[in-house]
mmCIF file of C-alpha atoms in Angstrom:
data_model
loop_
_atom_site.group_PDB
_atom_site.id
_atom_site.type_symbol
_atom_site.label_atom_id
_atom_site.label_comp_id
_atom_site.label_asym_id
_atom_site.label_seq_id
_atom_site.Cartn_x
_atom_site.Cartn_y
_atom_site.Cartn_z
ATOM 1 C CA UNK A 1 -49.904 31.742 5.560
ATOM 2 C CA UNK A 2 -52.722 33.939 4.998
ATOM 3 C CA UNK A 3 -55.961 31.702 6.004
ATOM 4 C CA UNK A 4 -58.069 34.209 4.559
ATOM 5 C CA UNK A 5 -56.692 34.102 1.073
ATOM 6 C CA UNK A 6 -57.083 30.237 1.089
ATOM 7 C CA UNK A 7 -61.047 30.402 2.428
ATOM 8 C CA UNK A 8 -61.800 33.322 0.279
ATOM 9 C CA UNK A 9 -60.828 30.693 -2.830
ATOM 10 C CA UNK A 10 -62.550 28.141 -0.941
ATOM 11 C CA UNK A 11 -65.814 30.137 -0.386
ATOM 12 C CA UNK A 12 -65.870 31.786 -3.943
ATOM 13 C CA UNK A 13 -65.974 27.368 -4.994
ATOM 14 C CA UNK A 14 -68.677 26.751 -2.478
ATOM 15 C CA UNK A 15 -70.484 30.002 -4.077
ATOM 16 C CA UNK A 16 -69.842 28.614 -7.465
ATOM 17 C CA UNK A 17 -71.827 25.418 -6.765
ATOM 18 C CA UNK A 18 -74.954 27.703 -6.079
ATOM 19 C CA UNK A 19 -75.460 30.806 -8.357
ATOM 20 C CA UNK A 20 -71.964 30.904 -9.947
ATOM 21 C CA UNK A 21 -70.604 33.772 -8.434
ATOM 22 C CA UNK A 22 -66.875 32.261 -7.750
ATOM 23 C CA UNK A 23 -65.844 32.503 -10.898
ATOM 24 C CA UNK A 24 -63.701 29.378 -10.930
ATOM 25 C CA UNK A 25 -65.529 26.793 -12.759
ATOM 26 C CA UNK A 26 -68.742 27.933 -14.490
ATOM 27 C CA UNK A 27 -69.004 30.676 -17.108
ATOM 28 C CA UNK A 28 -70.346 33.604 -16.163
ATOM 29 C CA UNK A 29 -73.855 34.350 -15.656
ATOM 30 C CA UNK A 30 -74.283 30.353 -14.602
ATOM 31 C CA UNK A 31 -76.439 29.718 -11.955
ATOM 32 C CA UNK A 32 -77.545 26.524 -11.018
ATOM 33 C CA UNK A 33 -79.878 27.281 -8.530
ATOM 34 C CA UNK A 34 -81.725 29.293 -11.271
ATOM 35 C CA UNK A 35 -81.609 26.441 -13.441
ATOM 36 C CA UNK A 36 -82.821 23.562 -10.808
ATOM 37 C CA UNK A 37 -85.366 26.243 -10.015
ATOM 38 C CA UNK A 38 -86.386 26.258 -13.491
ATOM 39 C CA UNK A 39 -87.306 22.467 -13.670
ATOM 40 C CA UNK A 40 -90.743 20.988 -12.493
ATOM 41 C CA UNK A 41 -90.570 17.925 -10.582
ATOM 42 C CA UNK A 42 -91.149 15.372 -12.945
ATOM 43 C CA UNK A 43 -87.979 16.865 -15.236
ATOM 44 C CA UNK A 44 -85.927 16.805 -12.090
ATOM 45 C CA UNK A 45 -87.002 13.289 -11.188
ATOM 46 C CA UNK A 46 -86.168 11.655 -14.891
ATOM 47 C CA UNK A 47 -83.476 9.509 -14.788
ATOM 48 C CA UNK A 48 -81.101 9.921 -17.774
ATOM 49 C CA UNK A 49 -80.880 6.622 -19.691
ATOM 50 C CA UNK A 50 -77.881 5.053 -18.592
ATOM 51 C CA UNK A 51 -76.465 7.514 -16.040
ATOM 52 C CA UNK A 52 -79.082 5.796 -13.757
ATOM 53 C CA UNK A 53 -79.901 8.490 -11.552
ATOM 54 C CA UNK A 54 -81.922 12.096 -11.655
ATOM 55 C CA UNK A 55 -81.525 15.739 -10.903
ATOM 56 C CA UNK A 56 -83.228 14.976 -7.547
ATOM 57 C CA UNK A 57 -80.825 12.065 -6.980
ATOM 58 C CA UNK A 58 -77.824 14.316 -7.246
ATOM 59 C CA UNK A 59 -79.284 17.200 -4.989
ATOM 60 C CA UNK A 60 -80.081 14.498 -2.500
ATOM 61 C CA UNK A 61 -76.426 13.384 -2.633
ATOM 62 C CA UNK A 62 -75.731 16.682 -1.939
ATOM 63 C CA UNK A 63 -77.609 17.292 0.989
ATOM 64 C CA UNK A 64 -76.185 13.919 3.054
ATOM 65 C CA UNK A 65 -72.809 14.835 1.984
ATOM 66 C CA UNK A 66 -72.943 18.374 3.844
ATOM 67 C CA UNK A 67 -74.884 16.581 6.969
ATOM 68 C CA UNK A 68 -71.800 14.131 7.071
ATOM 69 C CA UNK A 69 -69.320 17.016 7.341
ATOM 70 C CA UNK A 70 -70.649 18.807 10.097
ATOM 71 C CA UNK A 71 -68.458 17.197 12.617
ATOM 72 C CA UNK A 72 -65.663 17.890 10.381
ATOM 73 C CA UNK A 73 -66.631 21.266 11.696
ATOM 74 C CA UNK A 74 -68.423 21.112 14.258
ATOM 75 C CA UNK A 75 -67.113 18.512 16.274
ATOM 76 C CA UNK A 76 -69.264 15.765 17.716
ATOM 77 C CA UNK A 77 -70.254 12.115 16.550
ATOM 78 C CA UNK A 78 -70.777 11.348 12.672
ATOM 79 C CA UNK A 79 -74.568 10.421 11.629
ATOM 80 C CA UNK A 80 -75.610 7.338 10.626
ATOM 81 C CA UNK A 81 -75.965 8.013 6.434
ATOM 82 C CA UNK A 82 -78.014 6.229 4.487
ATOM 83 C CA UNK A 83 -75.890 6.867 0.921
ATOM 84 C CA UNK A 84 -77.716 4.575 -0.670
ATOM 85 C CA UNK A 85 -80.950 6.038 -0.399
ATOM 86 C CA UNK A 86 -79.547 9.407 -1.742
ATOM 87 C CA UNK A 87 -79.950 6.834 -5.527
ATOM 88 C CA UNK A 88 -83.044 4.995 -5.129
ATOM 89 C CA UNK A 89 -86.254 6.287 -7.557
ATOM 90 C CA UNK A 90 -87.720 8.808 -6.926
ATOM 91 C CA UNK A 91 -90.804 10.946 -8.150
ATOM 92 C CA UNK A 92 -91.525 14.450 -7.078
ATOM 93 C CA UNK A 93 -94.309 16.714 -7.000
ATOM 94 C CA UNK A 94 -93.560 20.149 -8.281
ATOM 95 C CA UNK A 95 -94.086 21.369 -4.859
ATOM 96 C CA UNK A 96 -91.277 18.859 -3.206
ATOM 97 C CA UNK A 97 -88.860 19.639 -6.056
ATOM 98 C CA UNK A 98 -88.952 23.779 -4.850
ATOM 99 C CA UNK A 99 -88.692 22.649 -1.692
ATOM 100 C CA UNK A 100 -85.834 20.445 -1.931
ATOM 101 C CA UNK A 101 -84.094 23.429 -4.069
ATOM 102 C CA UNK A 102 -85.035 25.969 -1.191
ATOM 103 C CA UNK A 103 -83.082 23.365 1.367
ATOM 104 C CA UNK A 104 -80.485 22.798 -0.803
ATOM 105 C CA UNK A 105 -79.616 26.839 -1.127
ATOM 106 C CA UNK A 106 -79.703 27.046 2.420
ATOM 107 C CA UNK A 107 -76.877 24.657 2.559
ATOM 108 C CA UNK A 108 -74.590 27.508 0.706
ATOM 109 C CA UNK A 109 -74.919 29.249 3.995
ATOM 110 C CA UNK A 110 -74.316 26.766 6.314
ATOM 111 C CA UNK A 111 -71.062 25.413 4.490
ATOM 112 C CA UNK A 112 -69.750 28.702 4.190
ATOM 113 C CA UNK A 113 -70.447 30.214 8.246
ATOM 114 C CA UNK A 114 -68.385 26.659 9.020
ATOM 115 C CA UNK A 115 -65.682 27.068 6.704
ATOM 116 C CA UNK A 116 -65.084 30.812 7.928
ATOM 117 C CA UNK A 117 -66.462 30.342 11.717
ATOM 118 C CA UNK A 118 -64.038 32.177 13.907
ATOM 119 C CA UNK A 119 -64.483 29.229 16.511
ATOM 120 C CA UNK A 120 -63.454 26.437 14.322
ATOM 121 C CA UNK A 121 -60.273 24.568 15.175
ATOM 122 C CA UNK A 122 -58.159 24.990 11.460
ATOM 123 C CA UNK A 123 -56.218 22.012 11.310
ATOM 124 C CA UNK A 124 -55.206 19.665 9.156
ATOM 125 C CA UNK A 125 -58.675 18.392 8.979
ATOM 126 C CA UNK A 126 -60.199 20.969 8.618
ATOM 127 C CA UNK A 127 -58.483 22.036 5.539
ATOM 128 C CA UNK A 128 -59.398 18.888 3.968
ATOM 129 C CA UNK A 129 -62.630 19.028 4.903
ATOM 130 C CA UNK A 130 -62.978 22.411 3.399
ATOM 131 C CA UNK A 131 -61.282 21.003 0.467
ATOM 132 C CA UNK A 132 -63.678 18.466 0.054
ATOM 133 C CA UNK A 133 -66.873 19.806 0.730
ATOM 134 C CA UNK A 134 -66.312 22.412 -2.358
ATOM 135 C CA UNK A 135 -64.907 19.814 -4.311
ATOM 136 C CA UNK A 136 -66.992 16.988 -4.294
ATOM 137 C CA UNK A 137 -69.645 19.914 -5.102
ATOM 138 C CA UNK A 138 -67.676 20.668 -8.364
ATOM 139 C CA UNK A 139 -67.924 17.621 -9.185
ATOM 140 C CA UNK A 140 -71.607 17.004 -8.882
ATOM 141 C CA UNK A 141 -72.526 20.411 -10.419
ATOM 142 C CA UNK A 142 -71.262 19.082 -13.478
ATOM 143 C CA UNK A 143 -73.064 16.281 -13.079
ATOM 144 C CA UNK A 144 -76.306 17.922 -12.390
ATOM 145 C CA UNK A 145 -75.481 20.452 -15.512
ATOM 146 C CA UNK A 146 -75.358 17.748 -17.625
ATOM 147 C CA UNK A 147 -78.476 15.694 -16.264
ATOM 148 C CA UNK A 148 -80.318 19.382 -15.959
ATOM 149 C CA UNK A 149 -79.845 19.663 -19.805
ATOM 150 C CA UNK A 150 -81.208 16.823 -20.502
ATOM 151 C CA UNK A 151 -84.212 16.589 -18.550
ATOM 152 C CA UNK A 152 -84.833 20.314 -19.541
ATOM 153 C CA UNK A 153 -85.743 18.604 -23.032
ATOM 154 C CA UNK A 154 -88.035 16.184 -21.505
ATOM 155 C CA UNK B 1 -63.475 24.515 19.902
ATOM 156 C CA UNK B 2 -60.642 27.526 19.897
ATOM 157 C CA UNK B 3 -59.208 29.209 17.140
ATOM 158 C CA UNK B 4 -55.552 29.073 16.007
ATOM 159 C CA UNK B 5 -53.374 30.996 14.440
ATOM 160 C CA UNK B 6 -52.620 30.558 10.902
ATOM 161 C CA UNK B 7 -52.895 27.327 8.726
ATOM 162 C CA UNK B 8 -49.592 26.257 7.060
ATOM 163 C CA UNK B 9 -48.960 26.654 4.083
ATOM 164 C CA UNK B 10 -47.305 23.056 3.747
ATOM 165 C CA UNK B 11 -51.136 22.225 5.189
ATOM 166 C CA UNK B 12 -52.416 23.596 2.060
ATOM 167 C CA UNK B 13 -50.265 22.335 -0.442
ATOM 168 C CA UNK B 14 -50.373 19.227 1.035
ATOM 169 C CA UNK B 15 -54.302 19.342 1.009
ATOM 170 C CA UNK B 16 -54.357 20.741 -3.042
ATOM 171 C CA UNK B 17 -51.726 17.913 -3.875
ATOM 172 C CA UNK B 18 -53.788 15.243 -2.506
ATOM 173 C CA UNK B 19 -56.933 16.691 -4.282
ATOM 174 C CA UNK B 20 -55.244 16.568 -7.553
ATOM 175 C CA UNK B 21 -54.081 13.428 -6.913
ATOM 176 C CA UNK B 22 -57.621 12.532 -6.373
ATOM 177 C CA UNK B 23 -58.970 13.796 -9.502
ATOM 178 C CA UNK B 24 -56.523 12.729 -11.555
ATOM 179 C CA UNK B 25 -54.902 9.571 -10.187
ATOM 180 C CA UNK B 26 -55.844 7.805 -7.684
ATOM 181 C CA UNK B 27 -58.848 8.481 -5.353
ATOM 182 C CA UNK B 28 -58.707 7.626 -1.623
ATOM 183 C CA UNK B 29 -62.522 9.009 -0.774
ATOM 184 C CA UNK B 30 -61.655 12.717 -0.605
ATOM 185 C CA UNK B 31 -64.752 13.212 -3.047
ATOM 186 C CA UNK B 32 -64.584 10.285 -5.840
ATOM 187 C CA UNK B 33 -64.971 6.710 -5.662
ATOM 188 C CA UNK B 34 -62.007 4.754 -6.315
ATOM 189 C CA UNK B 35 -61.321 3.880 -9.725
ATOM 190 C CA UNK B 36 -63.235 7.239 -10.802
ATOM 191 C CA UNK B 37 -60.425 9.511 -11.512
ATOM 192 C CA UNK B 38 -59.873 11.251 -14.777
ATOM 193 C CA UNK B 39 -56.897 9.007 -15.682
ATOM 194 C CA UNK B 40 -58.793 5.959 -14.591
ATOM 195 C CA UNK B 41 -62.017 7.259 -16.611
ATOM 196 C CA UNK B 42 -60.423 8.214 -20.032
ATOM 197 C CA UNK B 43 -58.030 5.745 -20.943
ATOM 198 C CA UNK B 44 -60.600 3.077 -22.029
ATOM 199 C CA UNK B 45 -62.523 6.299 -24.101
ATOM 200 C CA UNK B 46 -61.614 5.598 -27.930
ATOM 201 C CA UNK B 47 -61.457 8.768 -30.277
ATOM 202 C CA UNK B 48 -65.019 8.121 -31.368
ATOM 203 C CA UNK B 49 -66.554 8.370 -28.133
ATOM 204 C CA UNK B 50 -64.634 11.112 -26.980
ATOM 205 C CA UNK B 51 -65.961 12.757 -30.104
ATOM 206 C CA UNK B 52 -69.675 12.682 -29.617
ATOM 207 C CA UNK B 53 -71.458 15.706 -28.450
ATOM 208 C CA UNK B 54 -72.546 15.796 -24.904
ATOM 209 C CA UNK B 55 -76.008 17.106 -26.262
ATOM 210 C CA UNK B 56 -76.847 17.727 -29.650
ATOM 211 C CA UNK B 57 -74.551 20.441 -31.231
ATOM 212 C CA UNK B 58 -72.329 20.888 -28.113
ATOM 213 C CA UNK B 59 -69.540 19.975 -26.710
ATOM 214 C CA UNK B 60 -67.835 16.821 -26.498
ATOM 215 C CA UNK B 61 -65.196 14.671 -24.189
ATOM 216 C CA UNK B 62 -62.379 15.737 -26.163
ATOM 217 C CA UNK B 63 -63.587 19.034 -26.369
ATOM 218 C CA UNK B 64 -63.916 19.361 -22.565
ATOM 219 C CA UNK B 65 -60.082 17.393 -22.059
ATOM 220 C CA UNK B 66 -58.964 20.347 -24.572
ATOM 221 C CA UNK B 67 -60.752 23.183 -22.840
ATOM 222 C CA UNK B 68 -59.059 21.385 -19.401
ATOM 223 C CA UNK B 69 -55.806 21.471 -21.163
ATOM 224 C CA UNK B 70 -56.601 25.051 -22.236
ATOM 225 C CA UNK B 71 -57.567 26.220 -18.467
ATOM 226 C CA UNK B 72 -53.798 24.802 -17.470
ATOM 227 C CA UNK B 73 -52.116 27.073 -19.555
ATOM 228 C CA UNK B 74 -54.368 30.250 -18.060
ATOM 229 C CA UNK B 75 -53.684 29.157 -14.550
ATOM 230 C CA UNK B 76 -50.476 28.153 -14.818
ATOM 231 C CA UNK B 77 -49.756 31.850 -16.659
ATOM 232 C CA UNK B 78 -51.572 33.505 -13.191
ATOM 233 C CA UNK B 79 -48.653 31.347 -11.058
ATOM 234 C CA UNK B 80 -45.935 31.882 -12.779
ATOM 235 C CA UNK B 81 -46.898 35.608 -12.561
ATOM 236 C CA UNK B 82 -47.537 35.569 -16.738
ATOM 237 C CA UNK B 83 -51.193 35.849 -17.121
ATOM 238 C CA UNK B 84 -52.542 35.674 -20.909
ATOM 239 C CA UNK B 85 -54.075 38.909 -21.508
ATOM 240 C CA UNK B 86 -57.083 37.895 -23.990
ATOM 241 C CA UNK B 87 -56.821 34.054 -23.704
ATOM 242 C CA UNK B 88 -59.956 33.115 -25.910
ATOM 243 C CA UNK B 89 -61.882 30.435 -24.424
ATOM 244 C CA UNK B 90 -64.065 30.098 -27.245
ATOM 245 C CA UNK B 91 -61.354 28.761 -29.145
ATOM 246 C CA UNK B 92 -60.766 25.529 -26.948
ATOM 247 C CA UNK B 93 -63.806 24.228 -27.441
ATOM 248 C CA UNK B 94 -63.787 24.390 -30.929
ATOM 249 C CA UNK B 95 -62.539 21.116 -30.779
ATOM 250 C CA UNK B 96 -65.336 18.521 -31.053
ATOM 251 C CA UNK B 97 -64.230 15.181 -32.978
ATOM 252 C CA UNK B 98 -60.493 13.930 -32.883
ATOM 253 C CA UNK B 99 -59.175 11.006 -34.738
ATOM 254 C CA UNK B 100 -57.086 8.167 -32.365
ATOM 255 C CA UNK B 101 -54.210 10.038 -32.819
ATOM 256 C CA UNK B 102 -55.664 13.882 -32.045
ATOM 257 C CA UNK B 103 -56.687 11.957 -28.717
ATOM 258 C CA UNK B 104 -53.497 10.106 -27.684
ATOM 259 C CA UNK B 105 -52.093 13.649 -28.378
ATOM 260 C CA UNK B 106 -54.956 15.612 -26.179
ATOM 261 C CA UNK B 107 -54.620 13.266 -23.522
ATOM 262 C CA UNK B 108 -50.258 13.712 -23.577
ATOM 263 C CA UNK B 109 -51.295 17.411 -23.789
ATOM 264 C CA UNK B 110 -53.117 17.003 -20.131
ATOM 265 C CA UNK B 111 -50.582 14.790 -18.881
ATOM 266 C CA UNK B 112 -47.849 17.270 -19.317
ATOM 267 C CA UNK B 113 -50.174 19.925 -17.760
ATOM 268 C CA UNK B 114 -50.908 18.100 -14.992
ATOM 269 C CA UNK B 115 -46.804 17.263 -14.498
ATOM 270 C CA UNK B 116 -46.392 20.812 -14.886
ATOM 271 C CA UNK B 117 -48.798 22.253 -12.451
ATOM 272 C CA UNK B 118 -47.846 20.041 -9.784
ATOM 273 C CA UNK B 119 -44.237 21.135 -10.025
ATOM 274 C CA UNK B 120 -45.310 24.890 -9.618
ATOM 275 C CA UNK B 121 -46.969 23.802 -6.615
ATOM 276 C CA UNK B 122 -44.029 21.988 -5.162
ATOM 277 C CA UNK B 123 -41.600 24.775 -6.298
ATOM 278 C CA UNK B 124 -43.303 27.549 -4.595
ATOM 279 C CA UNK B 125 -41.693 28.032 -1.363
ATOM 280 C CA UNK B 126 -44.306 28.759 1.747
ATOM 281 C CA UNK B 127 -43.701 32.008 1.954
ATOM 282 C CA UNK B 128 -44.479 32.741 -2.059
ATOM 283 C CA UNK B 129 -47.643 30.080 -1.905
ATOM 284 C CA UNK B 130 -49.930 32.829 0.070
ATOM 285 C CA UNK B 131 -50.079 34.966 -3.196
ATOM 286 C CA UNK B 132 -53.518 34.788 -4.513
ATOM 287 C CA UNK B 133 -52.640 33.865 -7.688
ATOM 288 C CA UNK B 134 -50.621 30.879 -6.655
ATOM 289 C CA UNK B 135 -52.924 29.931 -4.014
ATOM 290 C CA UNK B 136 -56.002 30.485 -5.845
ATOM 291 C CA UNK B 137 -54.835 29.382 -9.104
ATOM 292 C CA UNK B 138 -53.531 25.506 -7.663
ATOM 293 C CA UNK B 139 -57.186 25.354 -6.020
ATOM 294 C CA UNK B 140 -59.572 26.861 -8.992
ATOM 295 C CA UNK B 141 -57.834 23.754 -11.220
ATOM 296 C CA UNK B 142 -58.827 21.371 -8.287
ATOM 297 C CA UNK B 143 -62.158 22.551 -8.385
ATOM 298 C CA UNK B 144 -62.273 23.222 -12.576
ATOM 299 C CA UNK B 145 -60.462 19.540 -12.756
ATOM 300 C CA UNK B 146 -63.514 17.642 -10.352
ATOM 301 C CA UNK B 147 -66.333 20.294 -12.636
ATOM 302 C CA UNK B 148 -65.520 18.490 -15.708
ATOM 303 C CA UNK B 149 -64.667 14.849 -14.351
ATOM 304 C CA UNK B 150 -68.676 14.920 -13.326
ATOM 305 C CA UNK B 151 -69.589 15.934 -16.736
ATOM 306 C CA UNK B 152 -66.990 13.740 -18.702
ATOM 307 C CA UNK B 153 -68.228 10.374 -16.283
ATOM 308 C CA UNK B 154 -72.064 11.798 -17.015
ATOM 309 C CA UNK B 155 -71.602 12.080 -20.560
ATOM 310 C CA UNK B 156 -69.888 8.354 -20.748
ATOM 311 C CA UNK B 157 -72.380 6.884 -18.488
ATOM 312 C CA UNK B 158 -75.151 8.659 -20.841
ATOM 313 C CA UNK B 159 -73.312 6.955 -23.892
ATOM 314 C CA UNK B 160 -73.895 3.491 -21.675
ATOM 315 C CA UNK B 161 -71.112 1.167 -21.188
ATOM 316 C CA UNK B 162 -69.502 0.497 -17.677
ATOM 317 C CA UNK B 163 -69.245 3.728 -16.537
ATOM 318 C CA UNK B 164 -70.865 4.911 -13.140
ATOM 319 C CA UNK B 165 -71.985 8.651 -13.323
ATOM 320 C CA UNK B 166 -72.375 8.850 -8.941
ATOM 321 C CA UNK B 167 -70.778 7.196 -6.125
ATOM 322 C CA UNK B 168 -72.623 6.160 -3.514
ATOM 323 C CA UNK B 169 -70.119 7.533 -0.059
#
């Protein structure tokens, strides 16, 4: 089997999630960091009626889910997660927003140099760890799209 | 850590079987909450609710199960070595409202695709799964599959109701 095939695919979904470069889920010319970019902080904090959760939420998510794969990766002891925390209100400023967009994008980087590290053991976990991390990323990018277009109107 | 060699290719199709199953089915905490998959979500989704636009003048549920149903057909094409030459996106999400019956019918239509694209996977010996196509194709509908779950559960949760548009692990 030709591991680089399956971690090119694999990258091109975790680069998808970011500026839309993959090509496997988003139309072309998507790219979500420009849109999350483009919202102030009280947009990204607005809760859409009945989803019960914000832009901010769902980039938060985001950001404990990569720190809980690291050992997936990495090796080494799992951190203690608060998940719950990743949902509770919250209100940025403008200036938190951009920064919690600038940490987010650096997460493309660090996802990617695990999934392709020459060092890393590629086992059966590993491939579903892989597998997941881009994954469960597809599947909150179109969550965010949709909450994005919304509180773009706001 | 060391490296190794080569992953399997049972180790992938294994992996992409178990994310379908996932998304579609049944999930075990690969990246949904159980009793979040697509099955799970749109079977209690009537016609009329699978029929109102996302945002005004957009898309809709149906239209996103149709476009899914449409994206099947393009992949499937790539691993069978039969890729459409023109397929027209545009054209699947032209659908916006359905009547109950357009919807039993879109959701059969998915159903069949989803049948189908699991058997390509399970057909392809090893040595034939390392082609791009077949290999790229069985994970781009993984990801494309878990893209529009979050919208479709968004959308529904937006509409209110029971639906949950996160998970909380």
């Amino acid at each position: 089997m030709s591991n680089e095939t399956w971690k090119k695919h694999i990258v091109n979904a975790i680069n998808e999630a970011y500026d839309g470069t993959g090509g496997i889920y988003l139309d072309s010319g998507t790219n979500l960091l420009a849109e999350l970019g483009a919202l102030d902080g009280t947009q990204a904090s607005t809760v859409l009626p009945g989803a019960g959760n914000s832009v901010a939420n769902q980039v938060r998510h985001l950001l404990t889910t990569v720190r809980m794969h690291e050992p997936q990766f990495n090796g080494g002891d799992y951190p203690e997660l608060d998940w719950g925390a990743d949902w509770s209100e919250i209100d940025l400023s403008d200036a938190e927003w951009q920064e919690l967009v600038k940490t987010f994008a650096a997460t493309r980087e660090t996802l990617i140099g695990w999934v392709t590290s020459p060092t890393v053991e590629e086992n059966d976990d590993y491939v579903g760890a892989a597998l997941m991390v881009a994954t469960h990323h597809a599947y909150h990018v179109g969550q965010i799209r949709h909450a994005a277009g919304y509180a773009a109107q706001q | 850590m060391t490296a190794t060699a080569t992953i399997p290719a049972s180790a992938i199709k294994d992996a992409t079987k178990a994310a379908l199953k996932e998304a579609f089915d049944s999930p075990v905490g690969m990246f949904l909450d159980k009793g979040d998959a697509l099955w799970e979500t749109l079977e209690p989704v009537t016609a009329a609710q699978a029929s109102i636009p996302i945002a005004p003048g957009g898309n809709s549920i149906a239209g996103q199960v149709n476009h899914m149903v449409f994206y099947f057909d393009v992949m499937a094409g790539y691993m069978r070595n039969d890729p459409p030459e023109h397929p027209d996106w545009s054209a699947a999400w032209k659908v916006v409202e359905v009547d109950e019956d357009q919807w039993q019918e879109l959701k059969l239509a998915l159903g069949q695709r989803q049948s189908e694209i699991i058997t390509l996977i399970d057909n392809a010996p090893d040595e034939v799964f390392t082609d791009p196509d077949i290999v790229g194709g069985s994970y781009a509908i993984v990801a494309h599959t878990a893209f529009h779950l979050g919208q479709i559960r968004h959308a529904l949760a937006a509409q209110g109701g029971q639906y949950t548009a996160t998970h909380i692990d």
